[in-house]
Amino acid sequence: MKKLYLRLTSLLLVPAIILSMTACGGKKGGTSAPDSANSSGDADTNTEIHVFIAASLSSVMEELASMYREKHPEVTISYNADSSGTLLQQIQEGFECDIFFSAAQKQMDALEADQLVMGGTRANVVNNQVCVVKAKNADTKVTGLETIGKAKSIALAGGSVPVGKYTRQAMVNLKLLPKTDDVSTITTAQVSDALGKAEISEQSNVSKVRTAVIEGSCEVGTVYYSDTCGFEDKLEIIQKVSYDLTGNVIYPICRVVNKEADQAQSEAARDFYQFILSDEASAVFDKYLFDTNIERS
């Protein structure tokens, strides 16, 4: 497999984690991760696992990695955070990955069709909710997704990005866009036309949508509810879009077939995967505004 020079490691976002923990008002999550076969901390047993995560999971997964390494200092967790569509493509192209944590089922279905999902490891972890947001105290005529065309500029993720797909699905259900078999194929230009030639800035992942709105380059945008955690002083939620419009926003996880992994790497990946599914981890997801009250399979 190809080695990917990851954009995000398990130590890079510590300041962001502290900000999110404070702003969301949550107590510091959990104790340490469960023991594994490689929990001695002996330098000779050091191993690295590669975890591909949807961009909207960055902050919560950084905290979970920190918690896990308190008991497993011999395991390095290297994150690659981007849109689920981009991550899927990288895995399909042969980049080394041990765990895939997607923001939508479509990408997981594709990975499973390619026989790259390790048998029996696909599980649903959390639910999320699409929100229409604006910068704190900014003026807008937009009152929700129904009136989003009134904005002077809109930040919108592309159709291959889960939050962009869910937004398009909601707009179809609101009859702002025509029905189609696959809403992810609706282009940004088509959305703009349907909204009366609205100015739309297409973004490659949900974090970039949030940044565009916070920085004021776009008047409004659609992100996940969890993406507002830690940014309450910079963002205002105009509307939480109903599940009746988007459907559930389920995040599935799996272990990925990695033929290059040795026994220590495989065991570490299995143990961290199990930690993500634990009650201890669920408490942290709750703090970051994810909904953990879902069926796992």
mmCIF file of C-alpha atoms in Angstrom:
data_model
loop_
_atom_site.group_PDB
_atom_site.id
_atom_site.type_symbol
_atom_site.label_atom_id
_atom_site.label_comp_id
_atom_site.label_asym_id
_atom_site.label_seq_id
_atom_site.Cartn_x
_atom_site.Cartn_y
_atom_site.Cartn_z
ATOM 1 C CA MET A 1 0.000 0.000 0.000
ATOM 2 C CA LYS A 2 0.988 3.588 -0.475
ATOM 3 C CA LYS A 3 2.092 5.532 2.549
ATOM 4 C CA LEU A 4 0.077 8.690 3.052
ATOM 5 C CA TYR A 5 1.747 11.745 4.557
ATOM 6 C CA LEU A 6 -1.063 12.480 6.958
ATOM 7 C CA ARG A 7 -2.329 15.986 7.545
ATOM 8 C CA LEU A 8 -3.391 15.327 11.125
ATOM 9 C CA THR A 9 -1.632 13.403 13.876
ATOM 10 C CA SER A 10 -2.783 12.608 17.372
ATOM 11 C CA LEU A 11 -0.992 15.605 18.882
ATOM 12 C CA LEU A 12 -1.745 18.477 16.517
ATOM 13 C CA LEU A 13 -5.112 19.665 17.775
ATOM 14 C CA VAL A 14 -4.594 19.875 21.529
ATOM 15 C CA PRO A 15 -5.428 23.631 21.686
ATOM 16 C CA ALA A 16 -8.573 23.050 19.648
ATOM 17 C CA ILE A 17 -9.589 20.225 21.944
ATOM 18 C CA ILE A 18 -9.246 22.419 25.013
ATOM 19 C CA LEU A 19 -11.312 25.138 23.328
ATOM 20 C CA SER A 20 -14.058 22.698 22.376
ATOM 21 C CA MET A 21 -14.192 21.125 25.822
ATOM 22 C CA THR A 22 -14.598 24.529 27.443
ATOM 23 C CA ALA A 23 -17.047 26.025 24.973
ATOM 24 C CA CYS A 24 -19.380 23.019 24.953
ATOM 25 C CA GLY A 25 -19.505 23.038 28.728
ATOM 26 C CA GLY A 26 -18.814 19.326 28.950
ATOM 27 C CA LYS A 27 -16.878 17.626 31.684
ATOM 28 C CA LYS A 28 -13.621 16.008 30.720
ATOM 29 C CA GLY A 29 -14.521 12.704 29.157
ATOM 30 C CA GLY A 30 -13.925 9.337 30.682
ATOM 31 C CA THR A 31 -10.996 7.533 32.147
ATOM 32 C CA SER A 32 -8.463 5.665 30.090
ATOM 33 C CA ALA A 33 -8.901 3.205 27.244
ATOM 34 C CA PRO A 34 -9.234 -0.511 27.995
ATOM 35 C CA ASP A 35 -6.095 -2.612 28.275
ATOM 36 C CA SER A 36 -4.866 -4.417 25.173
ATOM 37 C CA ALA A 37 -2.284 -7.049 24.368
ATOM 38 C CA ASN A 38 0.245 -4.295 23.714
ATOM 39 C CA SER A 39 -0.288 -2.061 26.757
ATOM 40 C CA SER A 40 3.072 -2.481 28.455
ATOM 41 C CA GLY A 41 4.494 0.763 27.039
ATOM 42 C CA ASP A 42 7.764 -0.992 26.184
ATOM 43 C CA ALA A 43 9.568 1.005 23.486
ATOM 44 C CA ASP A 44 10.308 -2.251 21.648
ATOM 45 C CA THR A 45 6.564 -2.774 21.015
ATOM 46 C CA ASN A 46 5.835 0.665 19.545
ATOM 47 C CA THR A 47 3.426 0.528 16.617
ATOM 48 C CA GLU A 48 1.515 2.995 14.451
ATOM 49 C CA ILE A 49 -2.046 2.691 13.197
ATOM 50 C CA HIS A 50 -3.581 4.735 10.368
ATOM 51 C CA VAL A 51 -7.101 5.998 11.019
ATOM 52 C CA PHE A 52 -9.064 7.800 8.282
ATOM 53 C CA ILE A 53 -11.752 10.042 9.766
ATOM 54 C CA ALA A 54 -14.396 12.392 8.381
ATOM 55 C CA ALA A 55 -13.314 16.009 8.916
ATOM 56 C CA SER A 56 -16.236 16.629 11.287
ATOM 57 C CA LEU A 57 -14.759 14.060 13.687
ATOM 58 C CA SER A 58 -11.390 15.811 14.104
ATOM 59 C CA SER A 59 -11.838 17.371 17.541
ATOM 60 C CA VAL A 60 -13.603 14.475 19.230
ATOM 61 C CA MET A 61 -11.154 11.934 17.823
ATOM 62 C CA GLU A 62 -8.197 13.966 19.033
ATOM 63 C CA GLU A 63 -9.531 13.786 22.567
ATOM 64 C CA LEU A 64 -10.217 10.070 22.236
ATOM 65 C CA ALA A 65 -6.671 9.478 20.963
ATOM 66 C CA SER A 66 -5.295 11.389 23.940
ATOM 67 C CA MET A 67 -7.382 9.316 26.347
ATOM 68 C CA TYR A 68 -6.369 6.068 24.670
ATOM 69 C CA ARG A 69 -2.663 6.831 24.754
ATOM 70 C CA GLU A 70 -2.756 7.436 28.501
ATOM 71 C CA LYS A 71 -2.931 3.646 28.845
ATOM 72 C CA HIS A 72 -1.346 2.752 25.501
ATOM 73 C CA PRO A 73 1.690 5.015 25.040
ATOM 74 C CA GLU A 74 3.236 2.439 22.724
ATOM 75 C CA VAL A 75 0.551 3.061 20.080
ATOM 76 C CA THR A 76 0.811 6.046 17.729
ATOM 77 C CA ILE A 77 -2.529 6.988 16.186
ATOM 78 C CA SER A 78 -2.065 8.819 12.885
ATOM 79 C CA TYR A 79 -5.227 10.508 11.632
ATOM 80 C CA ASN A 80 -6.062 11.486 8.095
ATOM 81 C CA ALA A 81 -9.054 13.873 8.241
ATOM 82 C CA ASP A 82 -10.953 14.917 5.106
ATOM 83 C CA SER A 83 -14.295 14.425 3.390
ATOM 84 C CA SER A 84 -15.476 10.813 3.450
ATOM 85 C CA GLY A 85 -15.474 10.732 -0.355
ATOM 86 C CA THR A 86 -11.833 11.799 -0.533
ATOM 87 C CA LEU A 87 -10.844 9.263 2.127
ATOM 88 C CA LEU A 88 -12.670 6.469 0.298
ATOM 89 C CA GLN A 89 -10.829 7.309 -2.910
ATOM 90 C CA GLN A 90 -7.469 7.267 -1.124
ATOM 91 C CA ILE A 91 -8.171 3.838 0.374
ATOM 92 C CA GLN A 92 -9.259 2.529 -3.014
ATOM 93 C CA GLU A 93 -6.025 3.886 -4.504
ATOM 94 C CA GLY A 94 -3.997 1.861 -2.019
ATOM 95 C CA PHE A 95 -3.105 4.280 0.780
ATOM 96 C CA GLU A 96 -2.434 2.427 4.004
ATOM 97 C CA CYS A 97 -5.425 2.501 6.354
ATOM 98 C CA ASP A 98 -6.378 0.407 9.382
ATOM 99 C CA ILE A 99 -9.681 2.050 10.381
ATOM 100 C CA PHE A 100 -12.187 4.065 8.339
ATOM 101 C CA PHE A 101 -14.683 6.295 10.184
ATOM 102 C CA SER A 102 -17.082 7.786 7.630
ATOM 103 C CA ALA A 103 -19.716 10.521 7.916
ATOM 104 C CA ALA A 104 -22.127 8.598 5.673
ATOM 105 C CA GLN A 105 -23.127 5.083 4.723
ATOM 106 C CA LYS A 106 -22.561 5.573 0.987
ATOM 107 C CA GLN A 107 -18.763 5.570 1.269
ATOM 108 C CA MET A 108 -18.821 2.582 3.625
ATOM 109 C CA ASP A 109 -21.073 0.701 1.189
ATOM 110 C CA ALA A 110 -18.553 1.359 -1.591
ATOM 111 C CA LEU A 111 -15.654 0.159 0.550
ATOM 112 C CA GLU A 112 -17.591 -2.984 1.426
ATOM 113 C CA ALA A 113 -18.353 -3.598 -2.249
ATOM 114 C CA ASP A 114 -14.599 -3.477 -2.882
ATOM 115 C CA GLN A 115 -14.141 -6.151 -0.185
ATOM 116 C CA LEU A 116 -11.924 -3.828 1.840
ATOM 117 C CA VAL A 117 -14.061 -3.916 5.017
ATOM 118 C CA MET A 118 -12.816 -6.511 7.491
ATOM 119 C CA GLY A 119 -15.648 -8.965 8.085
ATOM 120 C CA GLY A 120 -17.884 -8.261 11.076
ATOM 121 C CA THR A 121 -16.340 -4.875 11.901
ATOM 122 C CA ARG A 122 -18.811 -2.464 10.282
ATOM 123 C CA ALA A 123 -20.770 -0.638 12.982
ATOM 124 C CA ASN A 124 -22.779 2.561 13.371
ATOM 125 C CA VAL A 125 -21.294 4.878 15.998
ATOM 126 C CA VAL A 126 -23.114 8.233 16.116
ATOM 127 C CA ASN A 127 -25.824 10.324 14.476
ATOM 128 C CA ASN A 128 -25.464 14.012 13.605
ATOM 129 C CA GLN A 129 -27.697 16.809 12.297
ATOM 130 C CA VAL A 130 -27.297 19.322 9.471
ATOM 131 C CA CYS A 131 -27.485 22.970 10.534
ATOM 132 C CA VAL A 132 -27.730 26.258 8.652
ATOM 133 C CA VAL A 133 -25.273 28.674 10.269
ATOM 134 C CA LYS A 134 -24.043 32.252 10.033
ATOM 135 C CA ALA A 135 -21.246 34.178 11.703
ATOM 136 C CA LYS A 136 -21.998 35.409 15.212
ATOM 137 C CA ASN A 137 -24.100 38.601 15.156
ATOM 138 C CA ALA A 138 -23.960 38.791 11.341
ATOM 139 C CA ASP A 139 -26.979 40.073 9.436
ATOM 140 C CA THR A 140 -28.851 37.776 7.078
ATOM 141 C CA LYS A 141 -32.332 37.404 5.647
ATOM 142 C CA VAL A 142 -31.992 33.624 5.770
ATOM 143 C CA THR A 143 -34.306 31.999 8.318
ATOM 144 C CA GLY A 144 -33.571 28.412 7.373
ATOM 145 C CA LEU A 145 -32.813 26.134 4.450
ATOM 146 C CA GLU A 146 -36.123 27.129 2.828
ATOM 147 C CA THR A 147 -34.870 30.717 2.424
ATOM 148 C CA ILE A 148 -31.161 30.072 1.920
ATOM 149 C CA GLY A 149 -31.377 31.598 -1.557
ATOM 150 C CA LYS A 150 -31.763 35.025 0.068
ATOM 151 C CA ALA A 151 -28.119 34.967 1.156
ATOM 152 C CA LYS A 152 -25.612 37.049 -0.777
ATOM 153 C CA SER A 153 -23.187 34.117 -0.618
ATOM 154 C CA ILE A 154 -23.423 30.499 0.501
ATOM 155 C CA ALA A 155 -20.733 28.037 1.581
ATOM 156 C CA LEU A 156 -21.744 24.569 0.421
ATOM 157 C CA ALA A 157 -19.832 21.295 0.411
ATOM 158 C CA GLY A 158 -19.675 19.365 -2.852
ATOM 159 C CA GLY A 159 -22.084 16.528 -3.552
ATOM 160 C CA SER A 160 -19.481 13.829 -2.802
ATOM 161 C CA VAL A 161 -19.072 15.270 0.704
ATOM 162 C CA PRO A 162 -21.697 13.815 3.089
ATOM 163 C CA VAL A 163 -22.857 17.175 4.497
ATOM 164 C CA GLY A 164 -23.239 18.418 0.907
ATOM 165 C CA LYS A 165 -25.239 15.322 -0.005
ATOM 166 C CA TYR A 166 -27.522 15.654 3.040
ATOM 167 C CA THR A 167 -28.072 19.340 2.272
ATOM 168 C CA ARG A 168 -29.023 18.520 -1.311
ATOM 169 C CA GLN A 169 -31.404 15.794 -0.112
ATOM 170 C CA ALA A 170 -33.139 18.272 2.194
ATOM 171 C CA MET A 171 -33.418 20.779 -0.651
ATOM 172 C CA VAL A 172 -34.979 18.126 -2.880
ATOM 173 C CA ASN A 173 -37.531 17.345 -0.161
ATOM 174 C CA LEU A 174 -38.265 21.059 0.155
ATOM 175 C CA LYS A 175 -38.771 21.145 -3.629
ATOM 176 C CA LEU A 176 -35.947 23.650 -4.005
ATOM 177 C CA LEU A 177 -34.205 21.085 -6.228
ATOM 178 C CA PRO A 178 -35.749 18.531 -8.621
ATOM 179 C CA LYS A 179 -35.862 14.869 -7.622
ATOM 180 C CA THR A 180 -33.023 12.661 -8.800
ATOM 181 C CA ASP A 181 -31.895 9.094 -8.159
ATOM 182 C CA ASP A 182 -28.606 10.221 -6.602
ATOM 183 C CA VAL A 183 -28.586 13.679 -5.022
ATOM 184 C CA SER A 184 -24.796 13.617 -4.737
ATOM 185 C CA THR A 185 -24.657 14.118 -8.513
ATOM 186 C CA ILE A 186 -26.386 17.506 -8.257
ATOM 187 C CA THR A 187 -23.657 20.020 -9.045
ATOM 188 C CA THR A 188 -23.047 23.269 -7.225
ATOM 189 C CA ALA A 189 -23.912 25.112 -10.446
ATOM 190 C CA GLN A 190 -27.283 23.357 -10.540
ATOM 191 C CA VAL A 191 -27.955 24.348 -6.923
ATOM 192 C CA SER A 192 -27.041 27.932 -7.765
ATOM 193 C CA ASP A 193 -29.418 27.954 -10.738
ATOM 194 C CA ALA A 194 -32.243 26.512 -8.633
ATOM 195 C CA LEU A 195 -31.723 29.285 -6.076
ATOM 196 C CA GLY A 196 -31.902 32.054 -8.644
ATOM 197 C CA LYS A 197 -28.204 32.184 -9.546
ATOM 198 C CA ALA A 198 -27.151 32.415 -5.889
ATOM 199 C CA GLU A 199 -23.421 32.865 -5.291
ATOM 200 C CA ILE A 200 -22.131 29.569 -3.918
ATOM 201 C CA SER A 201 -18.596 28.791 -2.790
ATOM 202 C CA GLU A 202 -18.068 25.030 -3.083
ATOM 203 C CA GLN A 203 -15.944 23.542 -0.284
ATOM 204 C CA SER A 204 -14.174 20.183 -0.174
ATOM 205 C CA ASN A 205 -15.156 19.311 3.410
ATOM 206 C CA VAL A 206 -17.375 20.524 6.224
ATOM 207 C CA SER A 207 -14.558 22.161 8.198
ATOM 208 C CA LYS A 208 -13.854 24.444 5.246
ATOM 209 C CA VAL A 209 -17.543 25.405 5.096
ATOM 210 C CA ARG A 210 -17.385 26.403 8.748
ATOM 211 C CA THR A 211 -14.228 28.445 8.176
ATOM 212 C CA ALA A 212 -15.771 30.274 5.204
ATOM 213 C CA VAL A 213 -18.727 31.336 7.346
ATOM 214 C CA ILE A 214 -16.664 32.282 10.406
ATOM 215 C CA GLU A 215 -14.250 34.359 8.328
ATOM 216 C CA GLY A 216 -17.130 36.131 6.601
ATOM 217 C CA SER A 217 -16.301 35.104 3.052
ATOM 218 C CA CYS A 218 -19.767 33.531 2.921
ATOM 219 C CA GLU A 219 -22.924 34.791 4.611
ATOM 220 C CA VAL A 220 -24.312 31.353 5.502
ATOM 221 C CA GLY A 221 -23.447 27.692 5.125
ATOM 222 C CA THR A 222 -24.510 24.187 6.126
ATOM 223 C CA VAL A 223 -22.457 22.214 8.647
ATOM 224 C CA TYR A 224 -23.153 19.532 11.223
ATOM 225 C CA TYR A 225 -24.393 20.319 14.711
ATOM 226 C CA SER A 226 -21.169 18.816 16.102
ATOM 227 C CA ASP A 227 -19.150 21.320 14.036
ATOM 228 C CA THR A 228 -20.575 24.170 16.119
ATOM 229 C CA CYS A 229 -19.091 22.736 19.319
ATOM 230 C CA GLY A 230 -16.344 25.042 20.534
ATOM 231 C CA PHE A 231 -17.346 27.788 18.097
ATOM 232 C CA GLU A 232 -20.339 29.211 19.952
ATOM 233 C CA ASP A 233 -18.623 32.595 20.151
ATOM 234 C CA LYS A 234 -18.133 32.661 16.359
ATOM 235 C CA LEU A 235 -21.170 30.869 14.908
ATOM 236 C CA GLU A 236 -24.922 31.113 15.268
ATOM 237 C CA ILE A 237 -27.268 28.289 14.341
ATOM 238 C CA ILE A 238 -30.092 29.600 12.175
ATOM 239 C CA GLN A 239 -31.783 26.218 11.843
ATOM 240 C CA LYS A 240 -31.311 22.581 12.751
ATOM 241 C CA VAL A 241 -32.577 20.837 9.639
ATOM 242 C CA SER A 242 -35.172 18.166 10.397
ATOM 243 C CA TYR A 243 -34.314 14.494 9.935
ATOM 244 C CA ASP A 244 -37.541 14.311 7.922
ATOM 245 C CA LEU A 245 -35.690 16.319 5.271
ATOM 246 C CA THR A 246 -32.177 14.858 5.450
ATOM 247 C CA GLY A 247 -32.702 11.373 6.820
ATOM 248 C CA ASN A 248 -30.473 10.181 9.648
ATOM 249 C CA VAL A 249 -26.833 11.319 9.484
ATOM 250 C CA ILE A 250 -25.222 8.081 10.622
ATOM 251 C CA TYR A 251 -21.436 7.731 10.970
ATOM 252 C CA PRO A 252 -20.254 4.130 10.429
ATOM 253 C CA ILE A 253 -16.839 2.745 11.304
ATOM 254 C CA CYS A 254 -14.945 -0.345 10.174
ATOM 255 C CA ARG A 255 -11.554 -1.934 10.214
ATOM 256 C CA VAL A 256 -9.983 -1.879 6.772
ATOM 257 C CA VAL A 257 -8.200 -4.843 5.211
ATOM 258 C CA ASN A 258 -4.511 -3.937 5.494
ATOM 259 C CA LYS A 259 -2.313 -6.727 4.190
ATOM 260 C CA GLU A 260 0.845 -4.818 5.129
ATOM 261 C CA ALA A 261 0.023 -4.650 8.845
ATOM 262 C CA ASP A 262 2.013 -6.895 11.158
ATOM 263 C CA GLN A 263 0.485 -8.592 14.211
ATOM 264 C CA ALA A 264 1.192 -5.695 16.579
ATOM 265 C CA GLN A 265 -0.394 -3.171 14.214
ATOM 266 C CA SER A 266 -3.442 -5.367 13.666
ATOM 267 C CA GLU A 267 -3.912 -5.875 17.401
ATOM 268 C CA ALA A 268 -3.546 -2.155 18.084
ATOM 269 C CA ALA A 269 -6.089 -1.335 15.371
ATOM 270 C CA ARG A 270 -8.521 -3.866 16.796
ATOM 271 C CA ASP A 271 -8.122 -2.496 20.308
ATOM 272 C CA PHE A 272 -8.559 1.162 19.303
ATOM 273 C CA TYR A 273 -11.583 0.230 17.183
ATOM 274 C CA GLN A 274 -13.148 -1.465 20.215
ATOM 275 C CA PHE A 275 -12.392 1.593 22.345
ATOM 276 C CA ILE A 276 -14.265 3.835 19.881
ATOM 277 C CA LEU A 277 -17.317 1.596 20.347
ATOM 278 C CA SER A 278 -17.072 1.632 24.153
ATOM 279 C CA ASP A 279 -19.381 3.406 26.613
ATOM 280 C CA GLU A 280 -16.391 5.491 27.664
ATOM 281 C CA ALA A 281 -15.999 6.844 24.149
ATOM 282 C CA SER A 282 -19.768 7.392 23.820
ATOM 283 C CA ALA A 283 -19.636 9.861 26.704
ATOM 284 C CA VAL A 284 -17.051 11.894 24.803
ATOM 285 C CA PHE A 285 -19.089 11.836 21.587
ATOM 286 C CA ASP A 286 -22.072 13.127 23.569
ATOM 287 C CA LYS A 287 -20.002 16.025 24.842
ATOM 288 C CA TYR A 288 -19.130 17.022 21.299
ATOM 289 C CA LEU A 289 -22.853 17.172 20.380
ATOM 290 C CA PHE A 290 -23.078 13.835 18.577
ATOM 291 C CA ASP A 291 -26.079 11.572 19.240
ATOM 292 C CA THR A 292 -25.028 8.142 20.451
ATOM 293 C CA ASN A 293 -28.554 6.800 21.012
ATOM 294 C CA ILE A 294 -28.604 4.714 17.827
ATOM 295 C CA GLU A 295 -28.604 1.096 16.706
ATOM 296 C CA ARG A 296 -25.020 -0.058 16.183
ATOM 297 C CA SER A 297 -25.787 -2.296 13.204
#
